[in-house]
Coordinates of C-alpha atoms in Angstrom, one line a residue:
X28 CA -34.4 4.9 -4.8
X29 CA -32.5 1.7 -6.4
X30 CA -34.1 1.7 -10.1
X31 CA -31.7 -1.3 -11.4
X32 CA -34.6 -3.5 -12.2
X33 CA -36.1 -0.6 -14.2
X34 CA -33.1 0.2 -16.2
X35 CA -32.9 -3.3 -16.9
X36 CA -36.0 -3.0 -18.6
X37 CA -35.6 0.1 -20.6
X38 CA -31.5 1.0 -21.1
X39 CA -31.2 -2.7 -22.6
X40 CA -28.7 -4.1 -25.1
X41 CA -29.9 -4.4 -28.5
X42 CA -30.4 -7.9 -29.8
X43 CA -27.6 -10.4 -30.4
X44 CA -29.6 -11.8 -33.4
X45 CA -30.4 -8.8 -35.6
X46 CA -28.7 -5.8 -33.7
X47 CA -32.4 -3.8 -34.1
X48 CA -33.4 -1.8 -31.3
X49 CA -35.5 -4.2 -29.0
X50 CA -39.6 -3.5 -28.6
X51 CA -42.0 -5.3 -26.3
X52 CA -42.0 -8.0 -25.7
X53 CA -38.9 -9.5 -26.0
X54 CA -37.1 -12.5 -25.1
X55 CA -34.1 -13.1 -22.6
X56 CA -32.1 -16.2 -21.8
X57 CA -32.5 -17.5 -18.2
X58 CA -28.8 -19.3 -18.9
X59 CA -26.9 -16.5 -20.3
X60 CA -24.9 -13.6 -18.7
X61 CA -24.0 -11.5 -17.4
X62 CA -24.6 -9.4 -19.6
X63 CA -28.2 -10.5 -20.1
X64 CA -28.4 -12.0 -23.6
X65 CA -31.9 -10.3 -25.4
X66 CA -33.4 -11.6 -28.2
X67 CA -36.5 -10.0 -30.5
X68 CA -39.1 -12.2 -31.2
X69 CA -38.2 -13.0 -34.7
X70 CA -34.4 -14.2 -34.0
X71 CA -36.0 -16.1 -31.3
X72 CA -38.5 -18.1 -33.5
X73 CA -35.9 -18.8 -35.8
X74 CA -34.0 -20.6 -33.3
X75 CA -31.0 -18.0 -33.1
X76 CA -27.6 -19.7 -31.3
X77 CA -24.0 -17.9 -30.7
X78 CA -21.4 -19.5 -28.8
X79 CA -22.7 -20.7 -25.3
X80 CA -26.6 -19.9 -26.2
X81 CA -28.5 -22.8 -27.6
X82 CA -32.0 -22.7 -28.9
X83 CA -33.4 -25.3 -26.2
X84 CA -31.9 -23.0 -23.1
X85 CA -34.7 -21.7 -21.0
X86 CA -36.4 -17.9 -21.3
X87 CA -37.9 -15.5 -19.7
X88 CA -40.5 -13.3 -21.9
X89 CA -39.6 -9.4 -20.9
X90 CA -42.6 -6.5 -20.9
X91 CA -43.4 -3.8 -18.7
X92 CA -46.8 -3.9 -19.0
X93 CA -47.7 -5.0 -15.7
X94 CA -48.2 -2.9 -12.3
X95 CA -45.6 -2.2 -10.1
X96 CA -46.7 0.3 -7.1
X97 CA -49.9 1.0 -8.1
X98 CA -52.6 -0.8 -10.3
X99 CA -53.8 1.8 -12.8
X100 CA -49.6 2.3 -13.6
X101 CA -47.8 0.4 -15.6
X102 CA -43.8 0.0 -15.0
X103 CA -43.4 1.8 -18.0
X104 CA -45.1 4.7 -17.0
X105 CA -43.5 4.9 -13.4
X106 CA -39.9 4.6 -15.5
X107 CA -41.4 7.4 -17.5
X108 CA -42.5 9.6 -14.4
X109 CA -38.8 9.4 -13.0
X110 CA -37.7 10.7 -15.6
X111 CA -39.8 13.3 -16.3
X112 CA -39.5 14.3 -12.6
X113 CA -35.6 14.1 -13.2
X114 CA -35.4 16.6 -16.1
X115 CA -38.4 18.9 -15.6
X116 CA -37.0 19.0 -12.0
X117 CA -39.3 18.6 -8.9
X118 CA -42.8 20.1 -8.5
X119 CA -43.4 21.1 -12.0
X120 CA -46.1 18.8 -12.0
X121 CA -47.5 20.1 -15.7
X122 CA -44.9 20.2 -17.4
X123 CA -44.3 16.1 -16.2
X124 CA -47.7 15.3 -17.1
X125 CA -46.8 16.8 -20.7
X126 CA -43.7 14.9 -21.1
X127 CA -45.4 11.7 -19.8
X128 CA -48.6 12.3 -22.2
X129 CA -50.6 9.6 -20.5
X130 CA -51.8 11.1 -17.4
X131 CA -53.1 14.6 -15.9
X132 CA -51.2 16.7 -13.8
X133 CA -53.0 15.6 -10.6
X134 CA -52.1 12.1 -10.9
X135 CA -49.0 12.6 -11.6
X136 CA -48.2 14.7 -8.8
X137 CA -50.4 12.6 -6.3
X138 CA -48.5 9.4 -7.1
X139 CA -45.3 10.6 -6.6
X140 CA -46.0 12.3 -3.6
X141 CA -47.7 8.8 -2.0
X142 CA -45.4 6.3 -3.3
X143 CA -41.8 8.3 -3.3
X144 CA -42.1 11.0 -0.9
X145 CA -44.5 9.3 1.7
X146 CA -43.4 5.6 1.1
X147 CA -41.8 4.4 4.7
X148 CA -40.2 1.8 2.4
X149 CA -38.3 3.9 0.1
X150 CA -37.6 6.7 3.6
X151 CA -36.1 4.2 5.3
X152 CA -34.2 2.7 2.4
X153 CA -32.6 6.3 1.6
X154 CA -31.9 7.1 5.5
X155 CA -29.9 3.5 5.4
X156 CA -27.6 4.9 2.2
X157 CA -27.2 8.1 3.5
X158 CA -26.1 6.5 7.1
X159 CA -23.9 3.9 5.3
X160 CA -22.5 6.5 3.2
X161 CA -21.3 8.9 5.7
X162 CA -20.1 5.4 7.6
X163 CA -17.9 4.6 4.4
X164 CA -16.0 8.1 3.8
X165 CA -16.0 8.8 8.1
X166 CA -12.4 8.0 8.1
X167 CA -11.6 9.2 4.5
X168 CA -10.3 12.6 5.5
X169 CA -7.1 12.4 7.6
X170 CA -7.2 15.4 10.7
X171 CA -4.5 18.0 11.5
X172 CA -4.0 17.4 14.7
X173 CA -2.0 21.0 15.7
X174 CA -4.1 23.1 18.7
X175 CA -3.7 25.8 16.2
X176 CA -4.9 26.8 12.5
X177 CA -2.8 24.6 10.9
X178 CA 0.0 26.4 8.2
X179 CA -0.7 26.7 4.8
X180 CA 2.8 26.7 3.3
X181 CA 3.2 27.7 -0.6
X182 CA 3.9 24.4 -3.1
X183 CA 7.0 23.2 -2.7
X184 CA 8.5 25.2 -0.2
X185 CA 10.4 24.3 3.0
X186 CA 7.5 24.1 5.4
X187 CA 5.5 21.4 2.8
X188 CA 8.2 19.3 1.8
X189 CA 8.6 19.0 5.3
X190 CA 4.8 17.8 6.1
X191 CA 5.5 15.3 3.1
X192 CA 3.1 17.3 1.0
X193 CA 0.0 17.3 2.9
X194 CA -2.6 20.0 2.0
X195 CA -4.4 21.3 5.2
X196 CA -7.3 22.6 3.4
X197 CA -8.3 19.5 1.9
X198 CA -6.7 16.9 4.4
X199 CA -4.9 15.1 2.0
X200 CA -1.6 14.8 0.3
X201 CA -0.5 16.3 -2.8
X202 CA 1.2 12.8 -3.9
X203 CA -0.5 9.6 -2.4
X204 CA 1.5 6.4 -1.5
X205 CA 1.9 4.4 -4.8
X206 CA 0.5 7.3 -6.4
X207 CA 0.7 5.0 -9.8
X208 CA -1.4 1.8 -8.6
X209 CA -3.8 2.9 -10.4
X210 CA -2.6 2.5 -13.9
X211 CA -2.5 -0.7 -13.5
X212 CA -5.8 -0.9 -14.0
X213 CA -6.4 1.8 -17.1
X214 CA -6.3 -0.5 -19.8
X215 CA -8.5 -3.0 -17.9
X216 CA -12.3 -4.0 -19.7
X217 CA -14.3 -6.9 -18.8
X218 CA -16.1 -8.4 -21.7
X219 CA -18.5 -11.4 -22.5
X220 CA -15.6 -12.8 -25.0
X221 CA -13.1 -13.5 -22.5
X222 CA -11.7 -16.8 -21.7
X223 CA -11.8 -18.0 -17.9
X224 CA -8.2 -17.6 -17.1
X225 CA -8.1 -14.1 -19.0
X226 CA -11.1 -13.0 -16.5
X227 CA -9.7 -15.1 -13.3
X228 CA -6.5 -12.9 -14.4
X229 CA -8.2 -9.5 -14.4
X230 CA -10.0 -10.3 -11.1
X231 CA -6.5 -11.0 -9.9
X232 CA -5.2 -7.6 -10.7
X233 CA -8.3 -5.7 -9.2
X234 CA -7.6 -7.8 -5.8
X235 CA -3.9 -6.8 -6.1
X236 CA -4.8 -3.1 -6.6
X237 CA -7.9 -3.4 -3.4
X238 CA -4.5 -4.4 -1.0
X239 CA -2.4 -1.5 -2.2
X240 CA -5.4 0.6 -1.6
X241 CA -5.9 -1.2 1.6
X242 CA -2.0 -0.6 2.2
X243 CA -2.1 3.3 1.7
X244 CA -5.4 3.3 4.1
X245 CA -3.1 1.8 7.0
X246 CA -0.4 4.0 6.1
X247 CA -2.9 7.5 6.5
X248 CA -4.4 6.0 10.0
X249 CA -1.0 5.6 11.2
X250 CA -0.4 9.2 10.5
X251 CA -3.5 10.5 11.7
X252 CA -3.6 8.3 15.1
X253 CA -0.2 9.4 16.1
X254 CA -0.4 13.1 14.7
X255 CA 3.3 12.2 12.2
X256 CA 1.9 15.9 10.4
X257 CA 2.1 18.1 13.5
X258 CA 5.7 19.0 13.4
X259 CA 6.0 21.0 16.4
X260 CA 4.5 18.1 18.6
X261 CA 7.5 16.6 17.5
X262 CA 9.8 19.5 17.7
X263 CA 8.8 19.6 21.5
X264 CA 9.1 16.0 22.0
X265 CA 12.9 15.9 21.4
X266 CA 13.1 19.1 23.6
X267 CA 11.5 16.9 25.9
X268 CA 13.3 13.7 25.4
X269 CA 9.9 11.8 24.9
X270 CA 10.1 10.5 21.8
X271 CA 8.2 6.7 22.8
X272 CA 5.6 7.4 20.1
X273 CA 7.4 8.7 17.6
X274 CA 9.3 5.4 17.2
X275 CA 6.1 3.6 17.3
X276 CA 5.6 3.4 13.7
X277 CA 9.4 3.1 13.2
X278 CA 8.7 0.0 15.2
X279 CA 5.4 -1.3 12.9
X280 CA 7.8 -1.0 10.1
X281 CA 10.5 -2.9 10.9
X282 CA 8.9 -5.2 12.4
X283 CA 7.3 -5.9 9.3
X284 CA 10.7 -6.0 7.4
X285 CA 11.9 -9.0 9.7
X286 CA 8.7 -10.6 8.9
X287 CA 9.2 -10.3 5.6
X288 CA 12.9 -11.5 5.7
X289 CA 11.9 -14.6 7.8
X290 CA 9.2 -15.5 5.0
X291 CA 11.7 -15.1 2.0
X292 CA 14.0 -17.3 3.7
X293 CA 11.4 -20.2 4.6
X294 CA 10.3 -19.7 0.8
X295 CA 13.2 -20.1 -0.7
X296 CA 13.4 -23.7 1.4
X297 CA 10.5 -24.6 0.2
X298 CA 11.4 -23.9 -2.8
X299 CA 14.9 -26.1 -2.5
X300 CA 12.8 -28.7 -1.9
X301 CA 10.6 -28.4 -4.7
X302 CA 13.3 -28.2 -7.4
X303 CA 15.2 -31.9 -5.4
X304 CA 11.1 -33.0 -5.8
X305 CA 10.1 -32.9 -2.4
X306 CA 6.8 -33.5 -1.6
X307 CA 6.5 -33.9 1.8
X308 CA 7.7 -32.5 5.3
X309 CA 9.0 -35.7 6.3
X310 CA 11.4 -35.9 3.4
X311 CA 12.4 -32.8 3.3
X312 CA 13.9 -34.1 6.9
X313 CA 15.5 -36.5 5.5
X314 CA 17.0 -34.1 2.7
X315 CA 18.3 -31.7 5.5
X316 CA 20.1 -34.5 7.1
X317 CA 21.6 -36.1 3.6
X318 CA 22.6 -32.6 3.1
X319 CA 24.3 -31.9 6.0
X320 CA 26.3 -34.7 5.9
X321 CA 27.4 -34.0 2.4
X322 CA 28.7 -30.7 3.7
X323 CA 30.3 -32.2 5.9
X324 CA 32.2 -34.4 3.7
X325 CA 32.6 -32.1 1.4
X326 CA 34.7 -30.1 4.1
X327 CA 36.9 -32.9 4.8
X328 CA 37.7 -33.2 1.2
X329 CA 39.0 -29.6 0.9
X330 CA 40.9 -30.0 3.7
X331 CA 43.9 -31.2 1.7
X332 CA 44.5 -28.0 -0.1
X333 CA 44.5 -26.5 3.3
X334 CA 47.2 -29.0 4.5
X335 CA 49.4 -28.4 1.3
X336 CA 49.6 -24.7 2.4
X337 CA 51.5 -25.6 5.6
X338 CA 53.0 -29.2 4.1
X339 CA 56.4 -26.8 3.5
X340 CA 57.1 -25.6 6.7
X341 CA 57.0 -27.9 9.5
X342 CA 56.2 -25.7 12.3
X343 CA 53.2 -24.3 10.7
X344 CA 52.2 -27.9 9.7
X345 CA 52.2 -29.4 13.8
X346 CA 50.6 -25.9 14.8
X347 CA 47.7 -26.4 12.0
X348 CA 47.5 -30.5 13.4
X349 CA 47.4 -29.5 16.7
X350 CA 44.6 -27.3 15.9
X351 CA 42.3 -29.8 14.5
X352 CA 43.3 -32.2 17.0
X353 CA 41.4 -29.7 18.9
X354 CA 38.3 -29.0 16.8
X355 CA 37.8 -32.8 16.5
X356 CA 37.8 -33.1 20.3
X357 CA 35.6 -30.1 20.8
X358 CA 38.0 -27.8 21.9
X359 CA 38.5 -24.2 21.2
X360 CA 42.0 -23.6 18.9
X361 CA 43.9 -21.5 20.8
X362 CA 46.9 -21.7 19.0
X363 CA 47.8 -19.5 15.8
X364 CA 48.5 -21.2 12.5
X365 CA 51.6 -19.6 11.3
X366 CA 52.9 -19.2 7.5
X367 CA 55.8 -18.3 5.9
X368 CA 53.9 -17.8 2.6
X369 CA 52.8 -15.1 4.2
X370 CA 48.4 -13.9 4.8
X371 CA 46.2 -16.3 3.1
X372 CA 43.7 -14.5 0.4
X373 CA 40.0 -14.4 0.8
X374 CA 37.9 -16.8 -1.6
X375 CA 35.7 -15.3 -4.0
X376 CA 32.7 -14.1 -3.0
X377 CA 29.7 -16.1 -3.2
X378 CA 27.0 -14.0 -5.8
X379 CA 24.2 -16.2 -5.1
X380 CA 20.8 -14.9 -4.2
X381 CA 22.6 -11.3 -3.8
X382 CA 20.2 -8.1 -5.3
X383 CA 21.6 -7.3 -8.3
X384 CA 23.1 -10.1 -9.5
X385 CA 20.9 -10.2 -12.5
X386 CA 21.9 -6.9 -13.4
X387 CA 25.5 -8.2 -14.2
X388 CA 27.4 -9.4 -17.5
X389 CA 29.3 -12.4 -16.7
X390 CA 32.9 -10.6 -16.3
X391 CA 31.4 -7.8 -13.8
X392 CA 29.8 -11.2 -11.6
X393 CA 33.4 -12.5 -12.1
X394 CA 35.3 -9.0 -11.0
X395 CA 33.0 -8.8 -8.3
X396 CA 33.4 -12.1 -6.8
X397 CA 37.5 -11.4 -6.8
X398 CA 37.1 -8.2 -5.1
X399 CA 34.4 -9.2 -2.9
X400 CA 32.1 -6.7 -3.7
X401 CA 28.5 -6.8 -3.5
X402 CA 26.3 -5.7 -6.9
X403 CA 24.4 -3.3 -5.6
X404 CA 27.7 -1.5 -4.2
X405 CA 29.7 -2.0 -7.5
X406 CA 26.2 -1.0 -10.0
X407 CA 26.5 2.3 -7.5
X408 CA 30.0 2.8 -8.0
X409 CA 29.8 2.1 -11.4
X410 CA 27.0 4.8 -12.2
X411 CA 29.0 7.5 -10.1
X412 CA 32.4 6.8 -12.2
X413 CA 30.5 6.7 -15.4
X414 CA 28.6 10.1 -15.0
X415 CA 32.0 11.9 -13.5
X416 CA 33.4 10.2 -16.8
X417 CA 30.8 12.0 -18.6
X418 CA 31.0 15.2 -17.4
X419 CA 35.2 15.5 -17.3
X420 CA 35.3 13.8 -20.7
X421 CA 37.7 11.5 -19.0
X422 CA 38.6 9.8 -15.3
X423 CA 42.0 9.7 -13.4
X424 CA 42.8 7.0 -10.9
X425 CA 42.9 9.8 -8.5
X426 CA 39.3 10.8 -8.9
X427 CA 38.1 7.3 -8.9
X428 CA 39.5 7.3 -5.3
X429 CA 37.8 10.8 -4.8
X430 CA 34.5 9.5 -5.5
X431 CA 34.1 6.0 -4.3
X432 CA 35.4 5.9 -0.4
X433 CA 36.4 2.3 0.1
X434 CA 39.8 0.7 -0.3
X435 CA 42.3 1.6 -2.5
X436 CA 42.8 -1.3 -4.4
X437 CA 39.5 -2.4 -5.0
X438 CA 39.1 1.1 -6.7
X439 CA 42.2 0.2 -8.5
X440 CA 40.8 -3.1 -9.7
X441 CA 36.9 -1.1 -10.4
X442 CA 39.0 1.1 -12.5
X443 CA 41.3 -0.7 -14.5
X444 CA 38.4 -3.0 -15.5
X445 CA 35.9 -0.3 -17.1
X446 CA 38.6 1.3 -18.4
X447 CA 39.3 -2.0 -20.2
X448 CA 35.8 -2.9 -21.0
X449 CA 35.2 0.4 -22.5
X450 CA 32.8 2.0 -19.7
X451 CA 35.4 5.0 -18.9
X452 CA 38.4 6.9 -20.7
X453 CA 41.6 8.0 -18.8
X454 CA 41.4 11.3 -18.9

């Protein structure tokens, strides 16, 4: 039974005026709320106001002294028989009547019976929560799909870390995926006070927390529709060299990721064109093409420094000329550009829109672009040769090569420079 318009005649708010404890009648704003702004008579005569109620808004005069299901009971007393029926428990039909003090234990027991029991309305209304209900948590519960019992390995054995965690008994895992969303919403409290962008803001964060619940949802029917728990279905499917569906949700998920890329890439365009003050598609055409061309002259400018590599020797020279003879008339090169001054070193490496770039002090970003090293890689290497650092009290050049597997002189370079900026000690 839905009582909402009964409690919202009896667990009420005090008054905003006075604070007293609000007796019938009473009067409540038709302009206010939520929460329902309730007045006593006296604040209301007095023309009470606070912040968006004003005296001349419109009102509703609150009582429950008026019939509800019956005509000889009031809403109060059918309020009152709820809850008597609720804490002397069912069928205890005197000791209701003495709580409610207004009427016999015949009455009392007849009208519930006839207008909570025997009401079609109020049968029909229950059958449709208890069928929506069941509806709502049918796919809660994720299945073990083994043709066995399924195992019941200890905590943190081999068996469960294995089965990511997932408790047969109660078909559920012992650590959910972003087990943490929700403490982005403990400190969370809607109240009347708050300013339309602070409660457009919290509504924000409850949508964001709905998709990660929404997100972890997808993730469970993915294991339940294609059985990921059973691990000898799987054990016998690479005996079996039919492993289609177990790369299906490999499949979802990478698929996704090269969604994902694709989007970052055609935001960060868009956003290009926002920072030149684009506006429109059809200029951002027109950008594209100005910058292109740019490029392209910006190529033939640079190509002087290449030509004062060769300008020495003058076979190397007519072998470079010959090759952009051919490049200009769309030709392949095919010939080798030669140097006495021997191989030409890589440029610096271009740090821009790399992970981890943020994480770096201006001469790591410099080291890294002269080494060609990516952040992420030298953050990693980094960490490892500070924590061997830690443990030794001190680092050779020899264990720096031990631990980081790429080549030797970029190790050299990695460890001369925090040796010199005070990360490491030579041991």
């Amino acid at each position: 039974l839905d009582r909402g318009w009964l409690h919202d005649l009896f667990d009420k708010p005090p008054c905003r005026g006075c604070s007293s404890y609000l007796m019938e009648p009473y009067i409540k704003c038709a302009e206010c709320g939520p929460p329902p702004f309730l007045l006593c008579l006296q604040c209301f005569t007095r023309g009470f106001e606070y912040k968006k109620h004003q005296s001349d808004h419109t009102y509703e005069i609150m009582t429950s002294d008026f019939p509800v299901l019956d005509p000889s009971w009031t809403a109060q007393e059918e309020m009152a028989l709820l809850e008597a029926v609720m804490d002397c428990g069912f069928g205890n039909w005197q000791d209701v009547a003495n709580q409610m003090c207004t009427k016999a234990k015949e009455e009392c027991e007849k009208h519930y019976m006839k207008h909570f029991i025997n009401n079609p309305l109020f049968a029909s209304t229950l059958l449709n929560l208890k069928q929506a209900e069941e509806a709502q948590n049918a796919d809660t519960a994720i299945p073990f799909h083994p043709a066995d019992d399924p195992s019941r390995p200890t905590f943190d054995s081999l068996l469960s870390r294995d089965m990511a965690g997932y408790m047969p008994a109660r078909a559920d895992f012992i650590e959910e995926f972003d087990n943490y969303a929700e403490w982005d919403l403990r400190d969370i409290d809607f109240v009347e006070d708050d300013s339309d962008i602070l409660h457009a803001l919290k509504i924000a964060v409850v949508d964001i927390y709905h998709s990660r619940l929404k997100e972890r949802q997808r993730r469970k029917k993915i294991i339940r529709d294609h059985g990921l728990i059973n691990l000898r279905k799987f054990q016998t499917m690479f005996t079996n060299n039919s492993i289609c569906s177990f790369w299906i949700p490999l499949l979802f998920t990478v698929g996704e990721k090269l969604v994902e890329f694709e989007l970052r890439r055609e935001i960060k365009r868009l956003q290009e064109y926002r920072t030149a003050g684009i506006t429109n598609f059809c200029s951002a055409r027109t950008y594209d093409h100005l910058k292109k061309t740019r490029e392209e002259e910006r190529l033939k400018r640079t190509m002087l420094s290449e030509v004062l590599q060769y300008i020495q020797d003058s076979s190397a020279c007519q072998q470079w000329l010959s090759r952009q003879a051919d490049i200009d008339s769309g030709l392949s090169p095919t010939i080798p550009v030669a140097s006495n001054s021997g191989r030409r070193s890589a440029p610096p490496l271009n740090l821009t829109g790399l992970p981890g770039t943020e994480k770096l002090n201006e001469k790591e970003k410099e080291l890294c672009q002269m080494v060609r090293l990516v952040p992420g890689a030298y953050l990693e290497y980094k960490a490892a040769l500070v924590n061997e650092c830690n443990k030794q009290g001190g680092l050779r050049l020899a264990q720096a090569r031990a631990l980081i597997k790429i080549d030797v002189n970029k190790t050299r370079k990695i460890y001369d420079f925090l040796i010199r900026e005070g990360y490491i000690t030579k041991a």
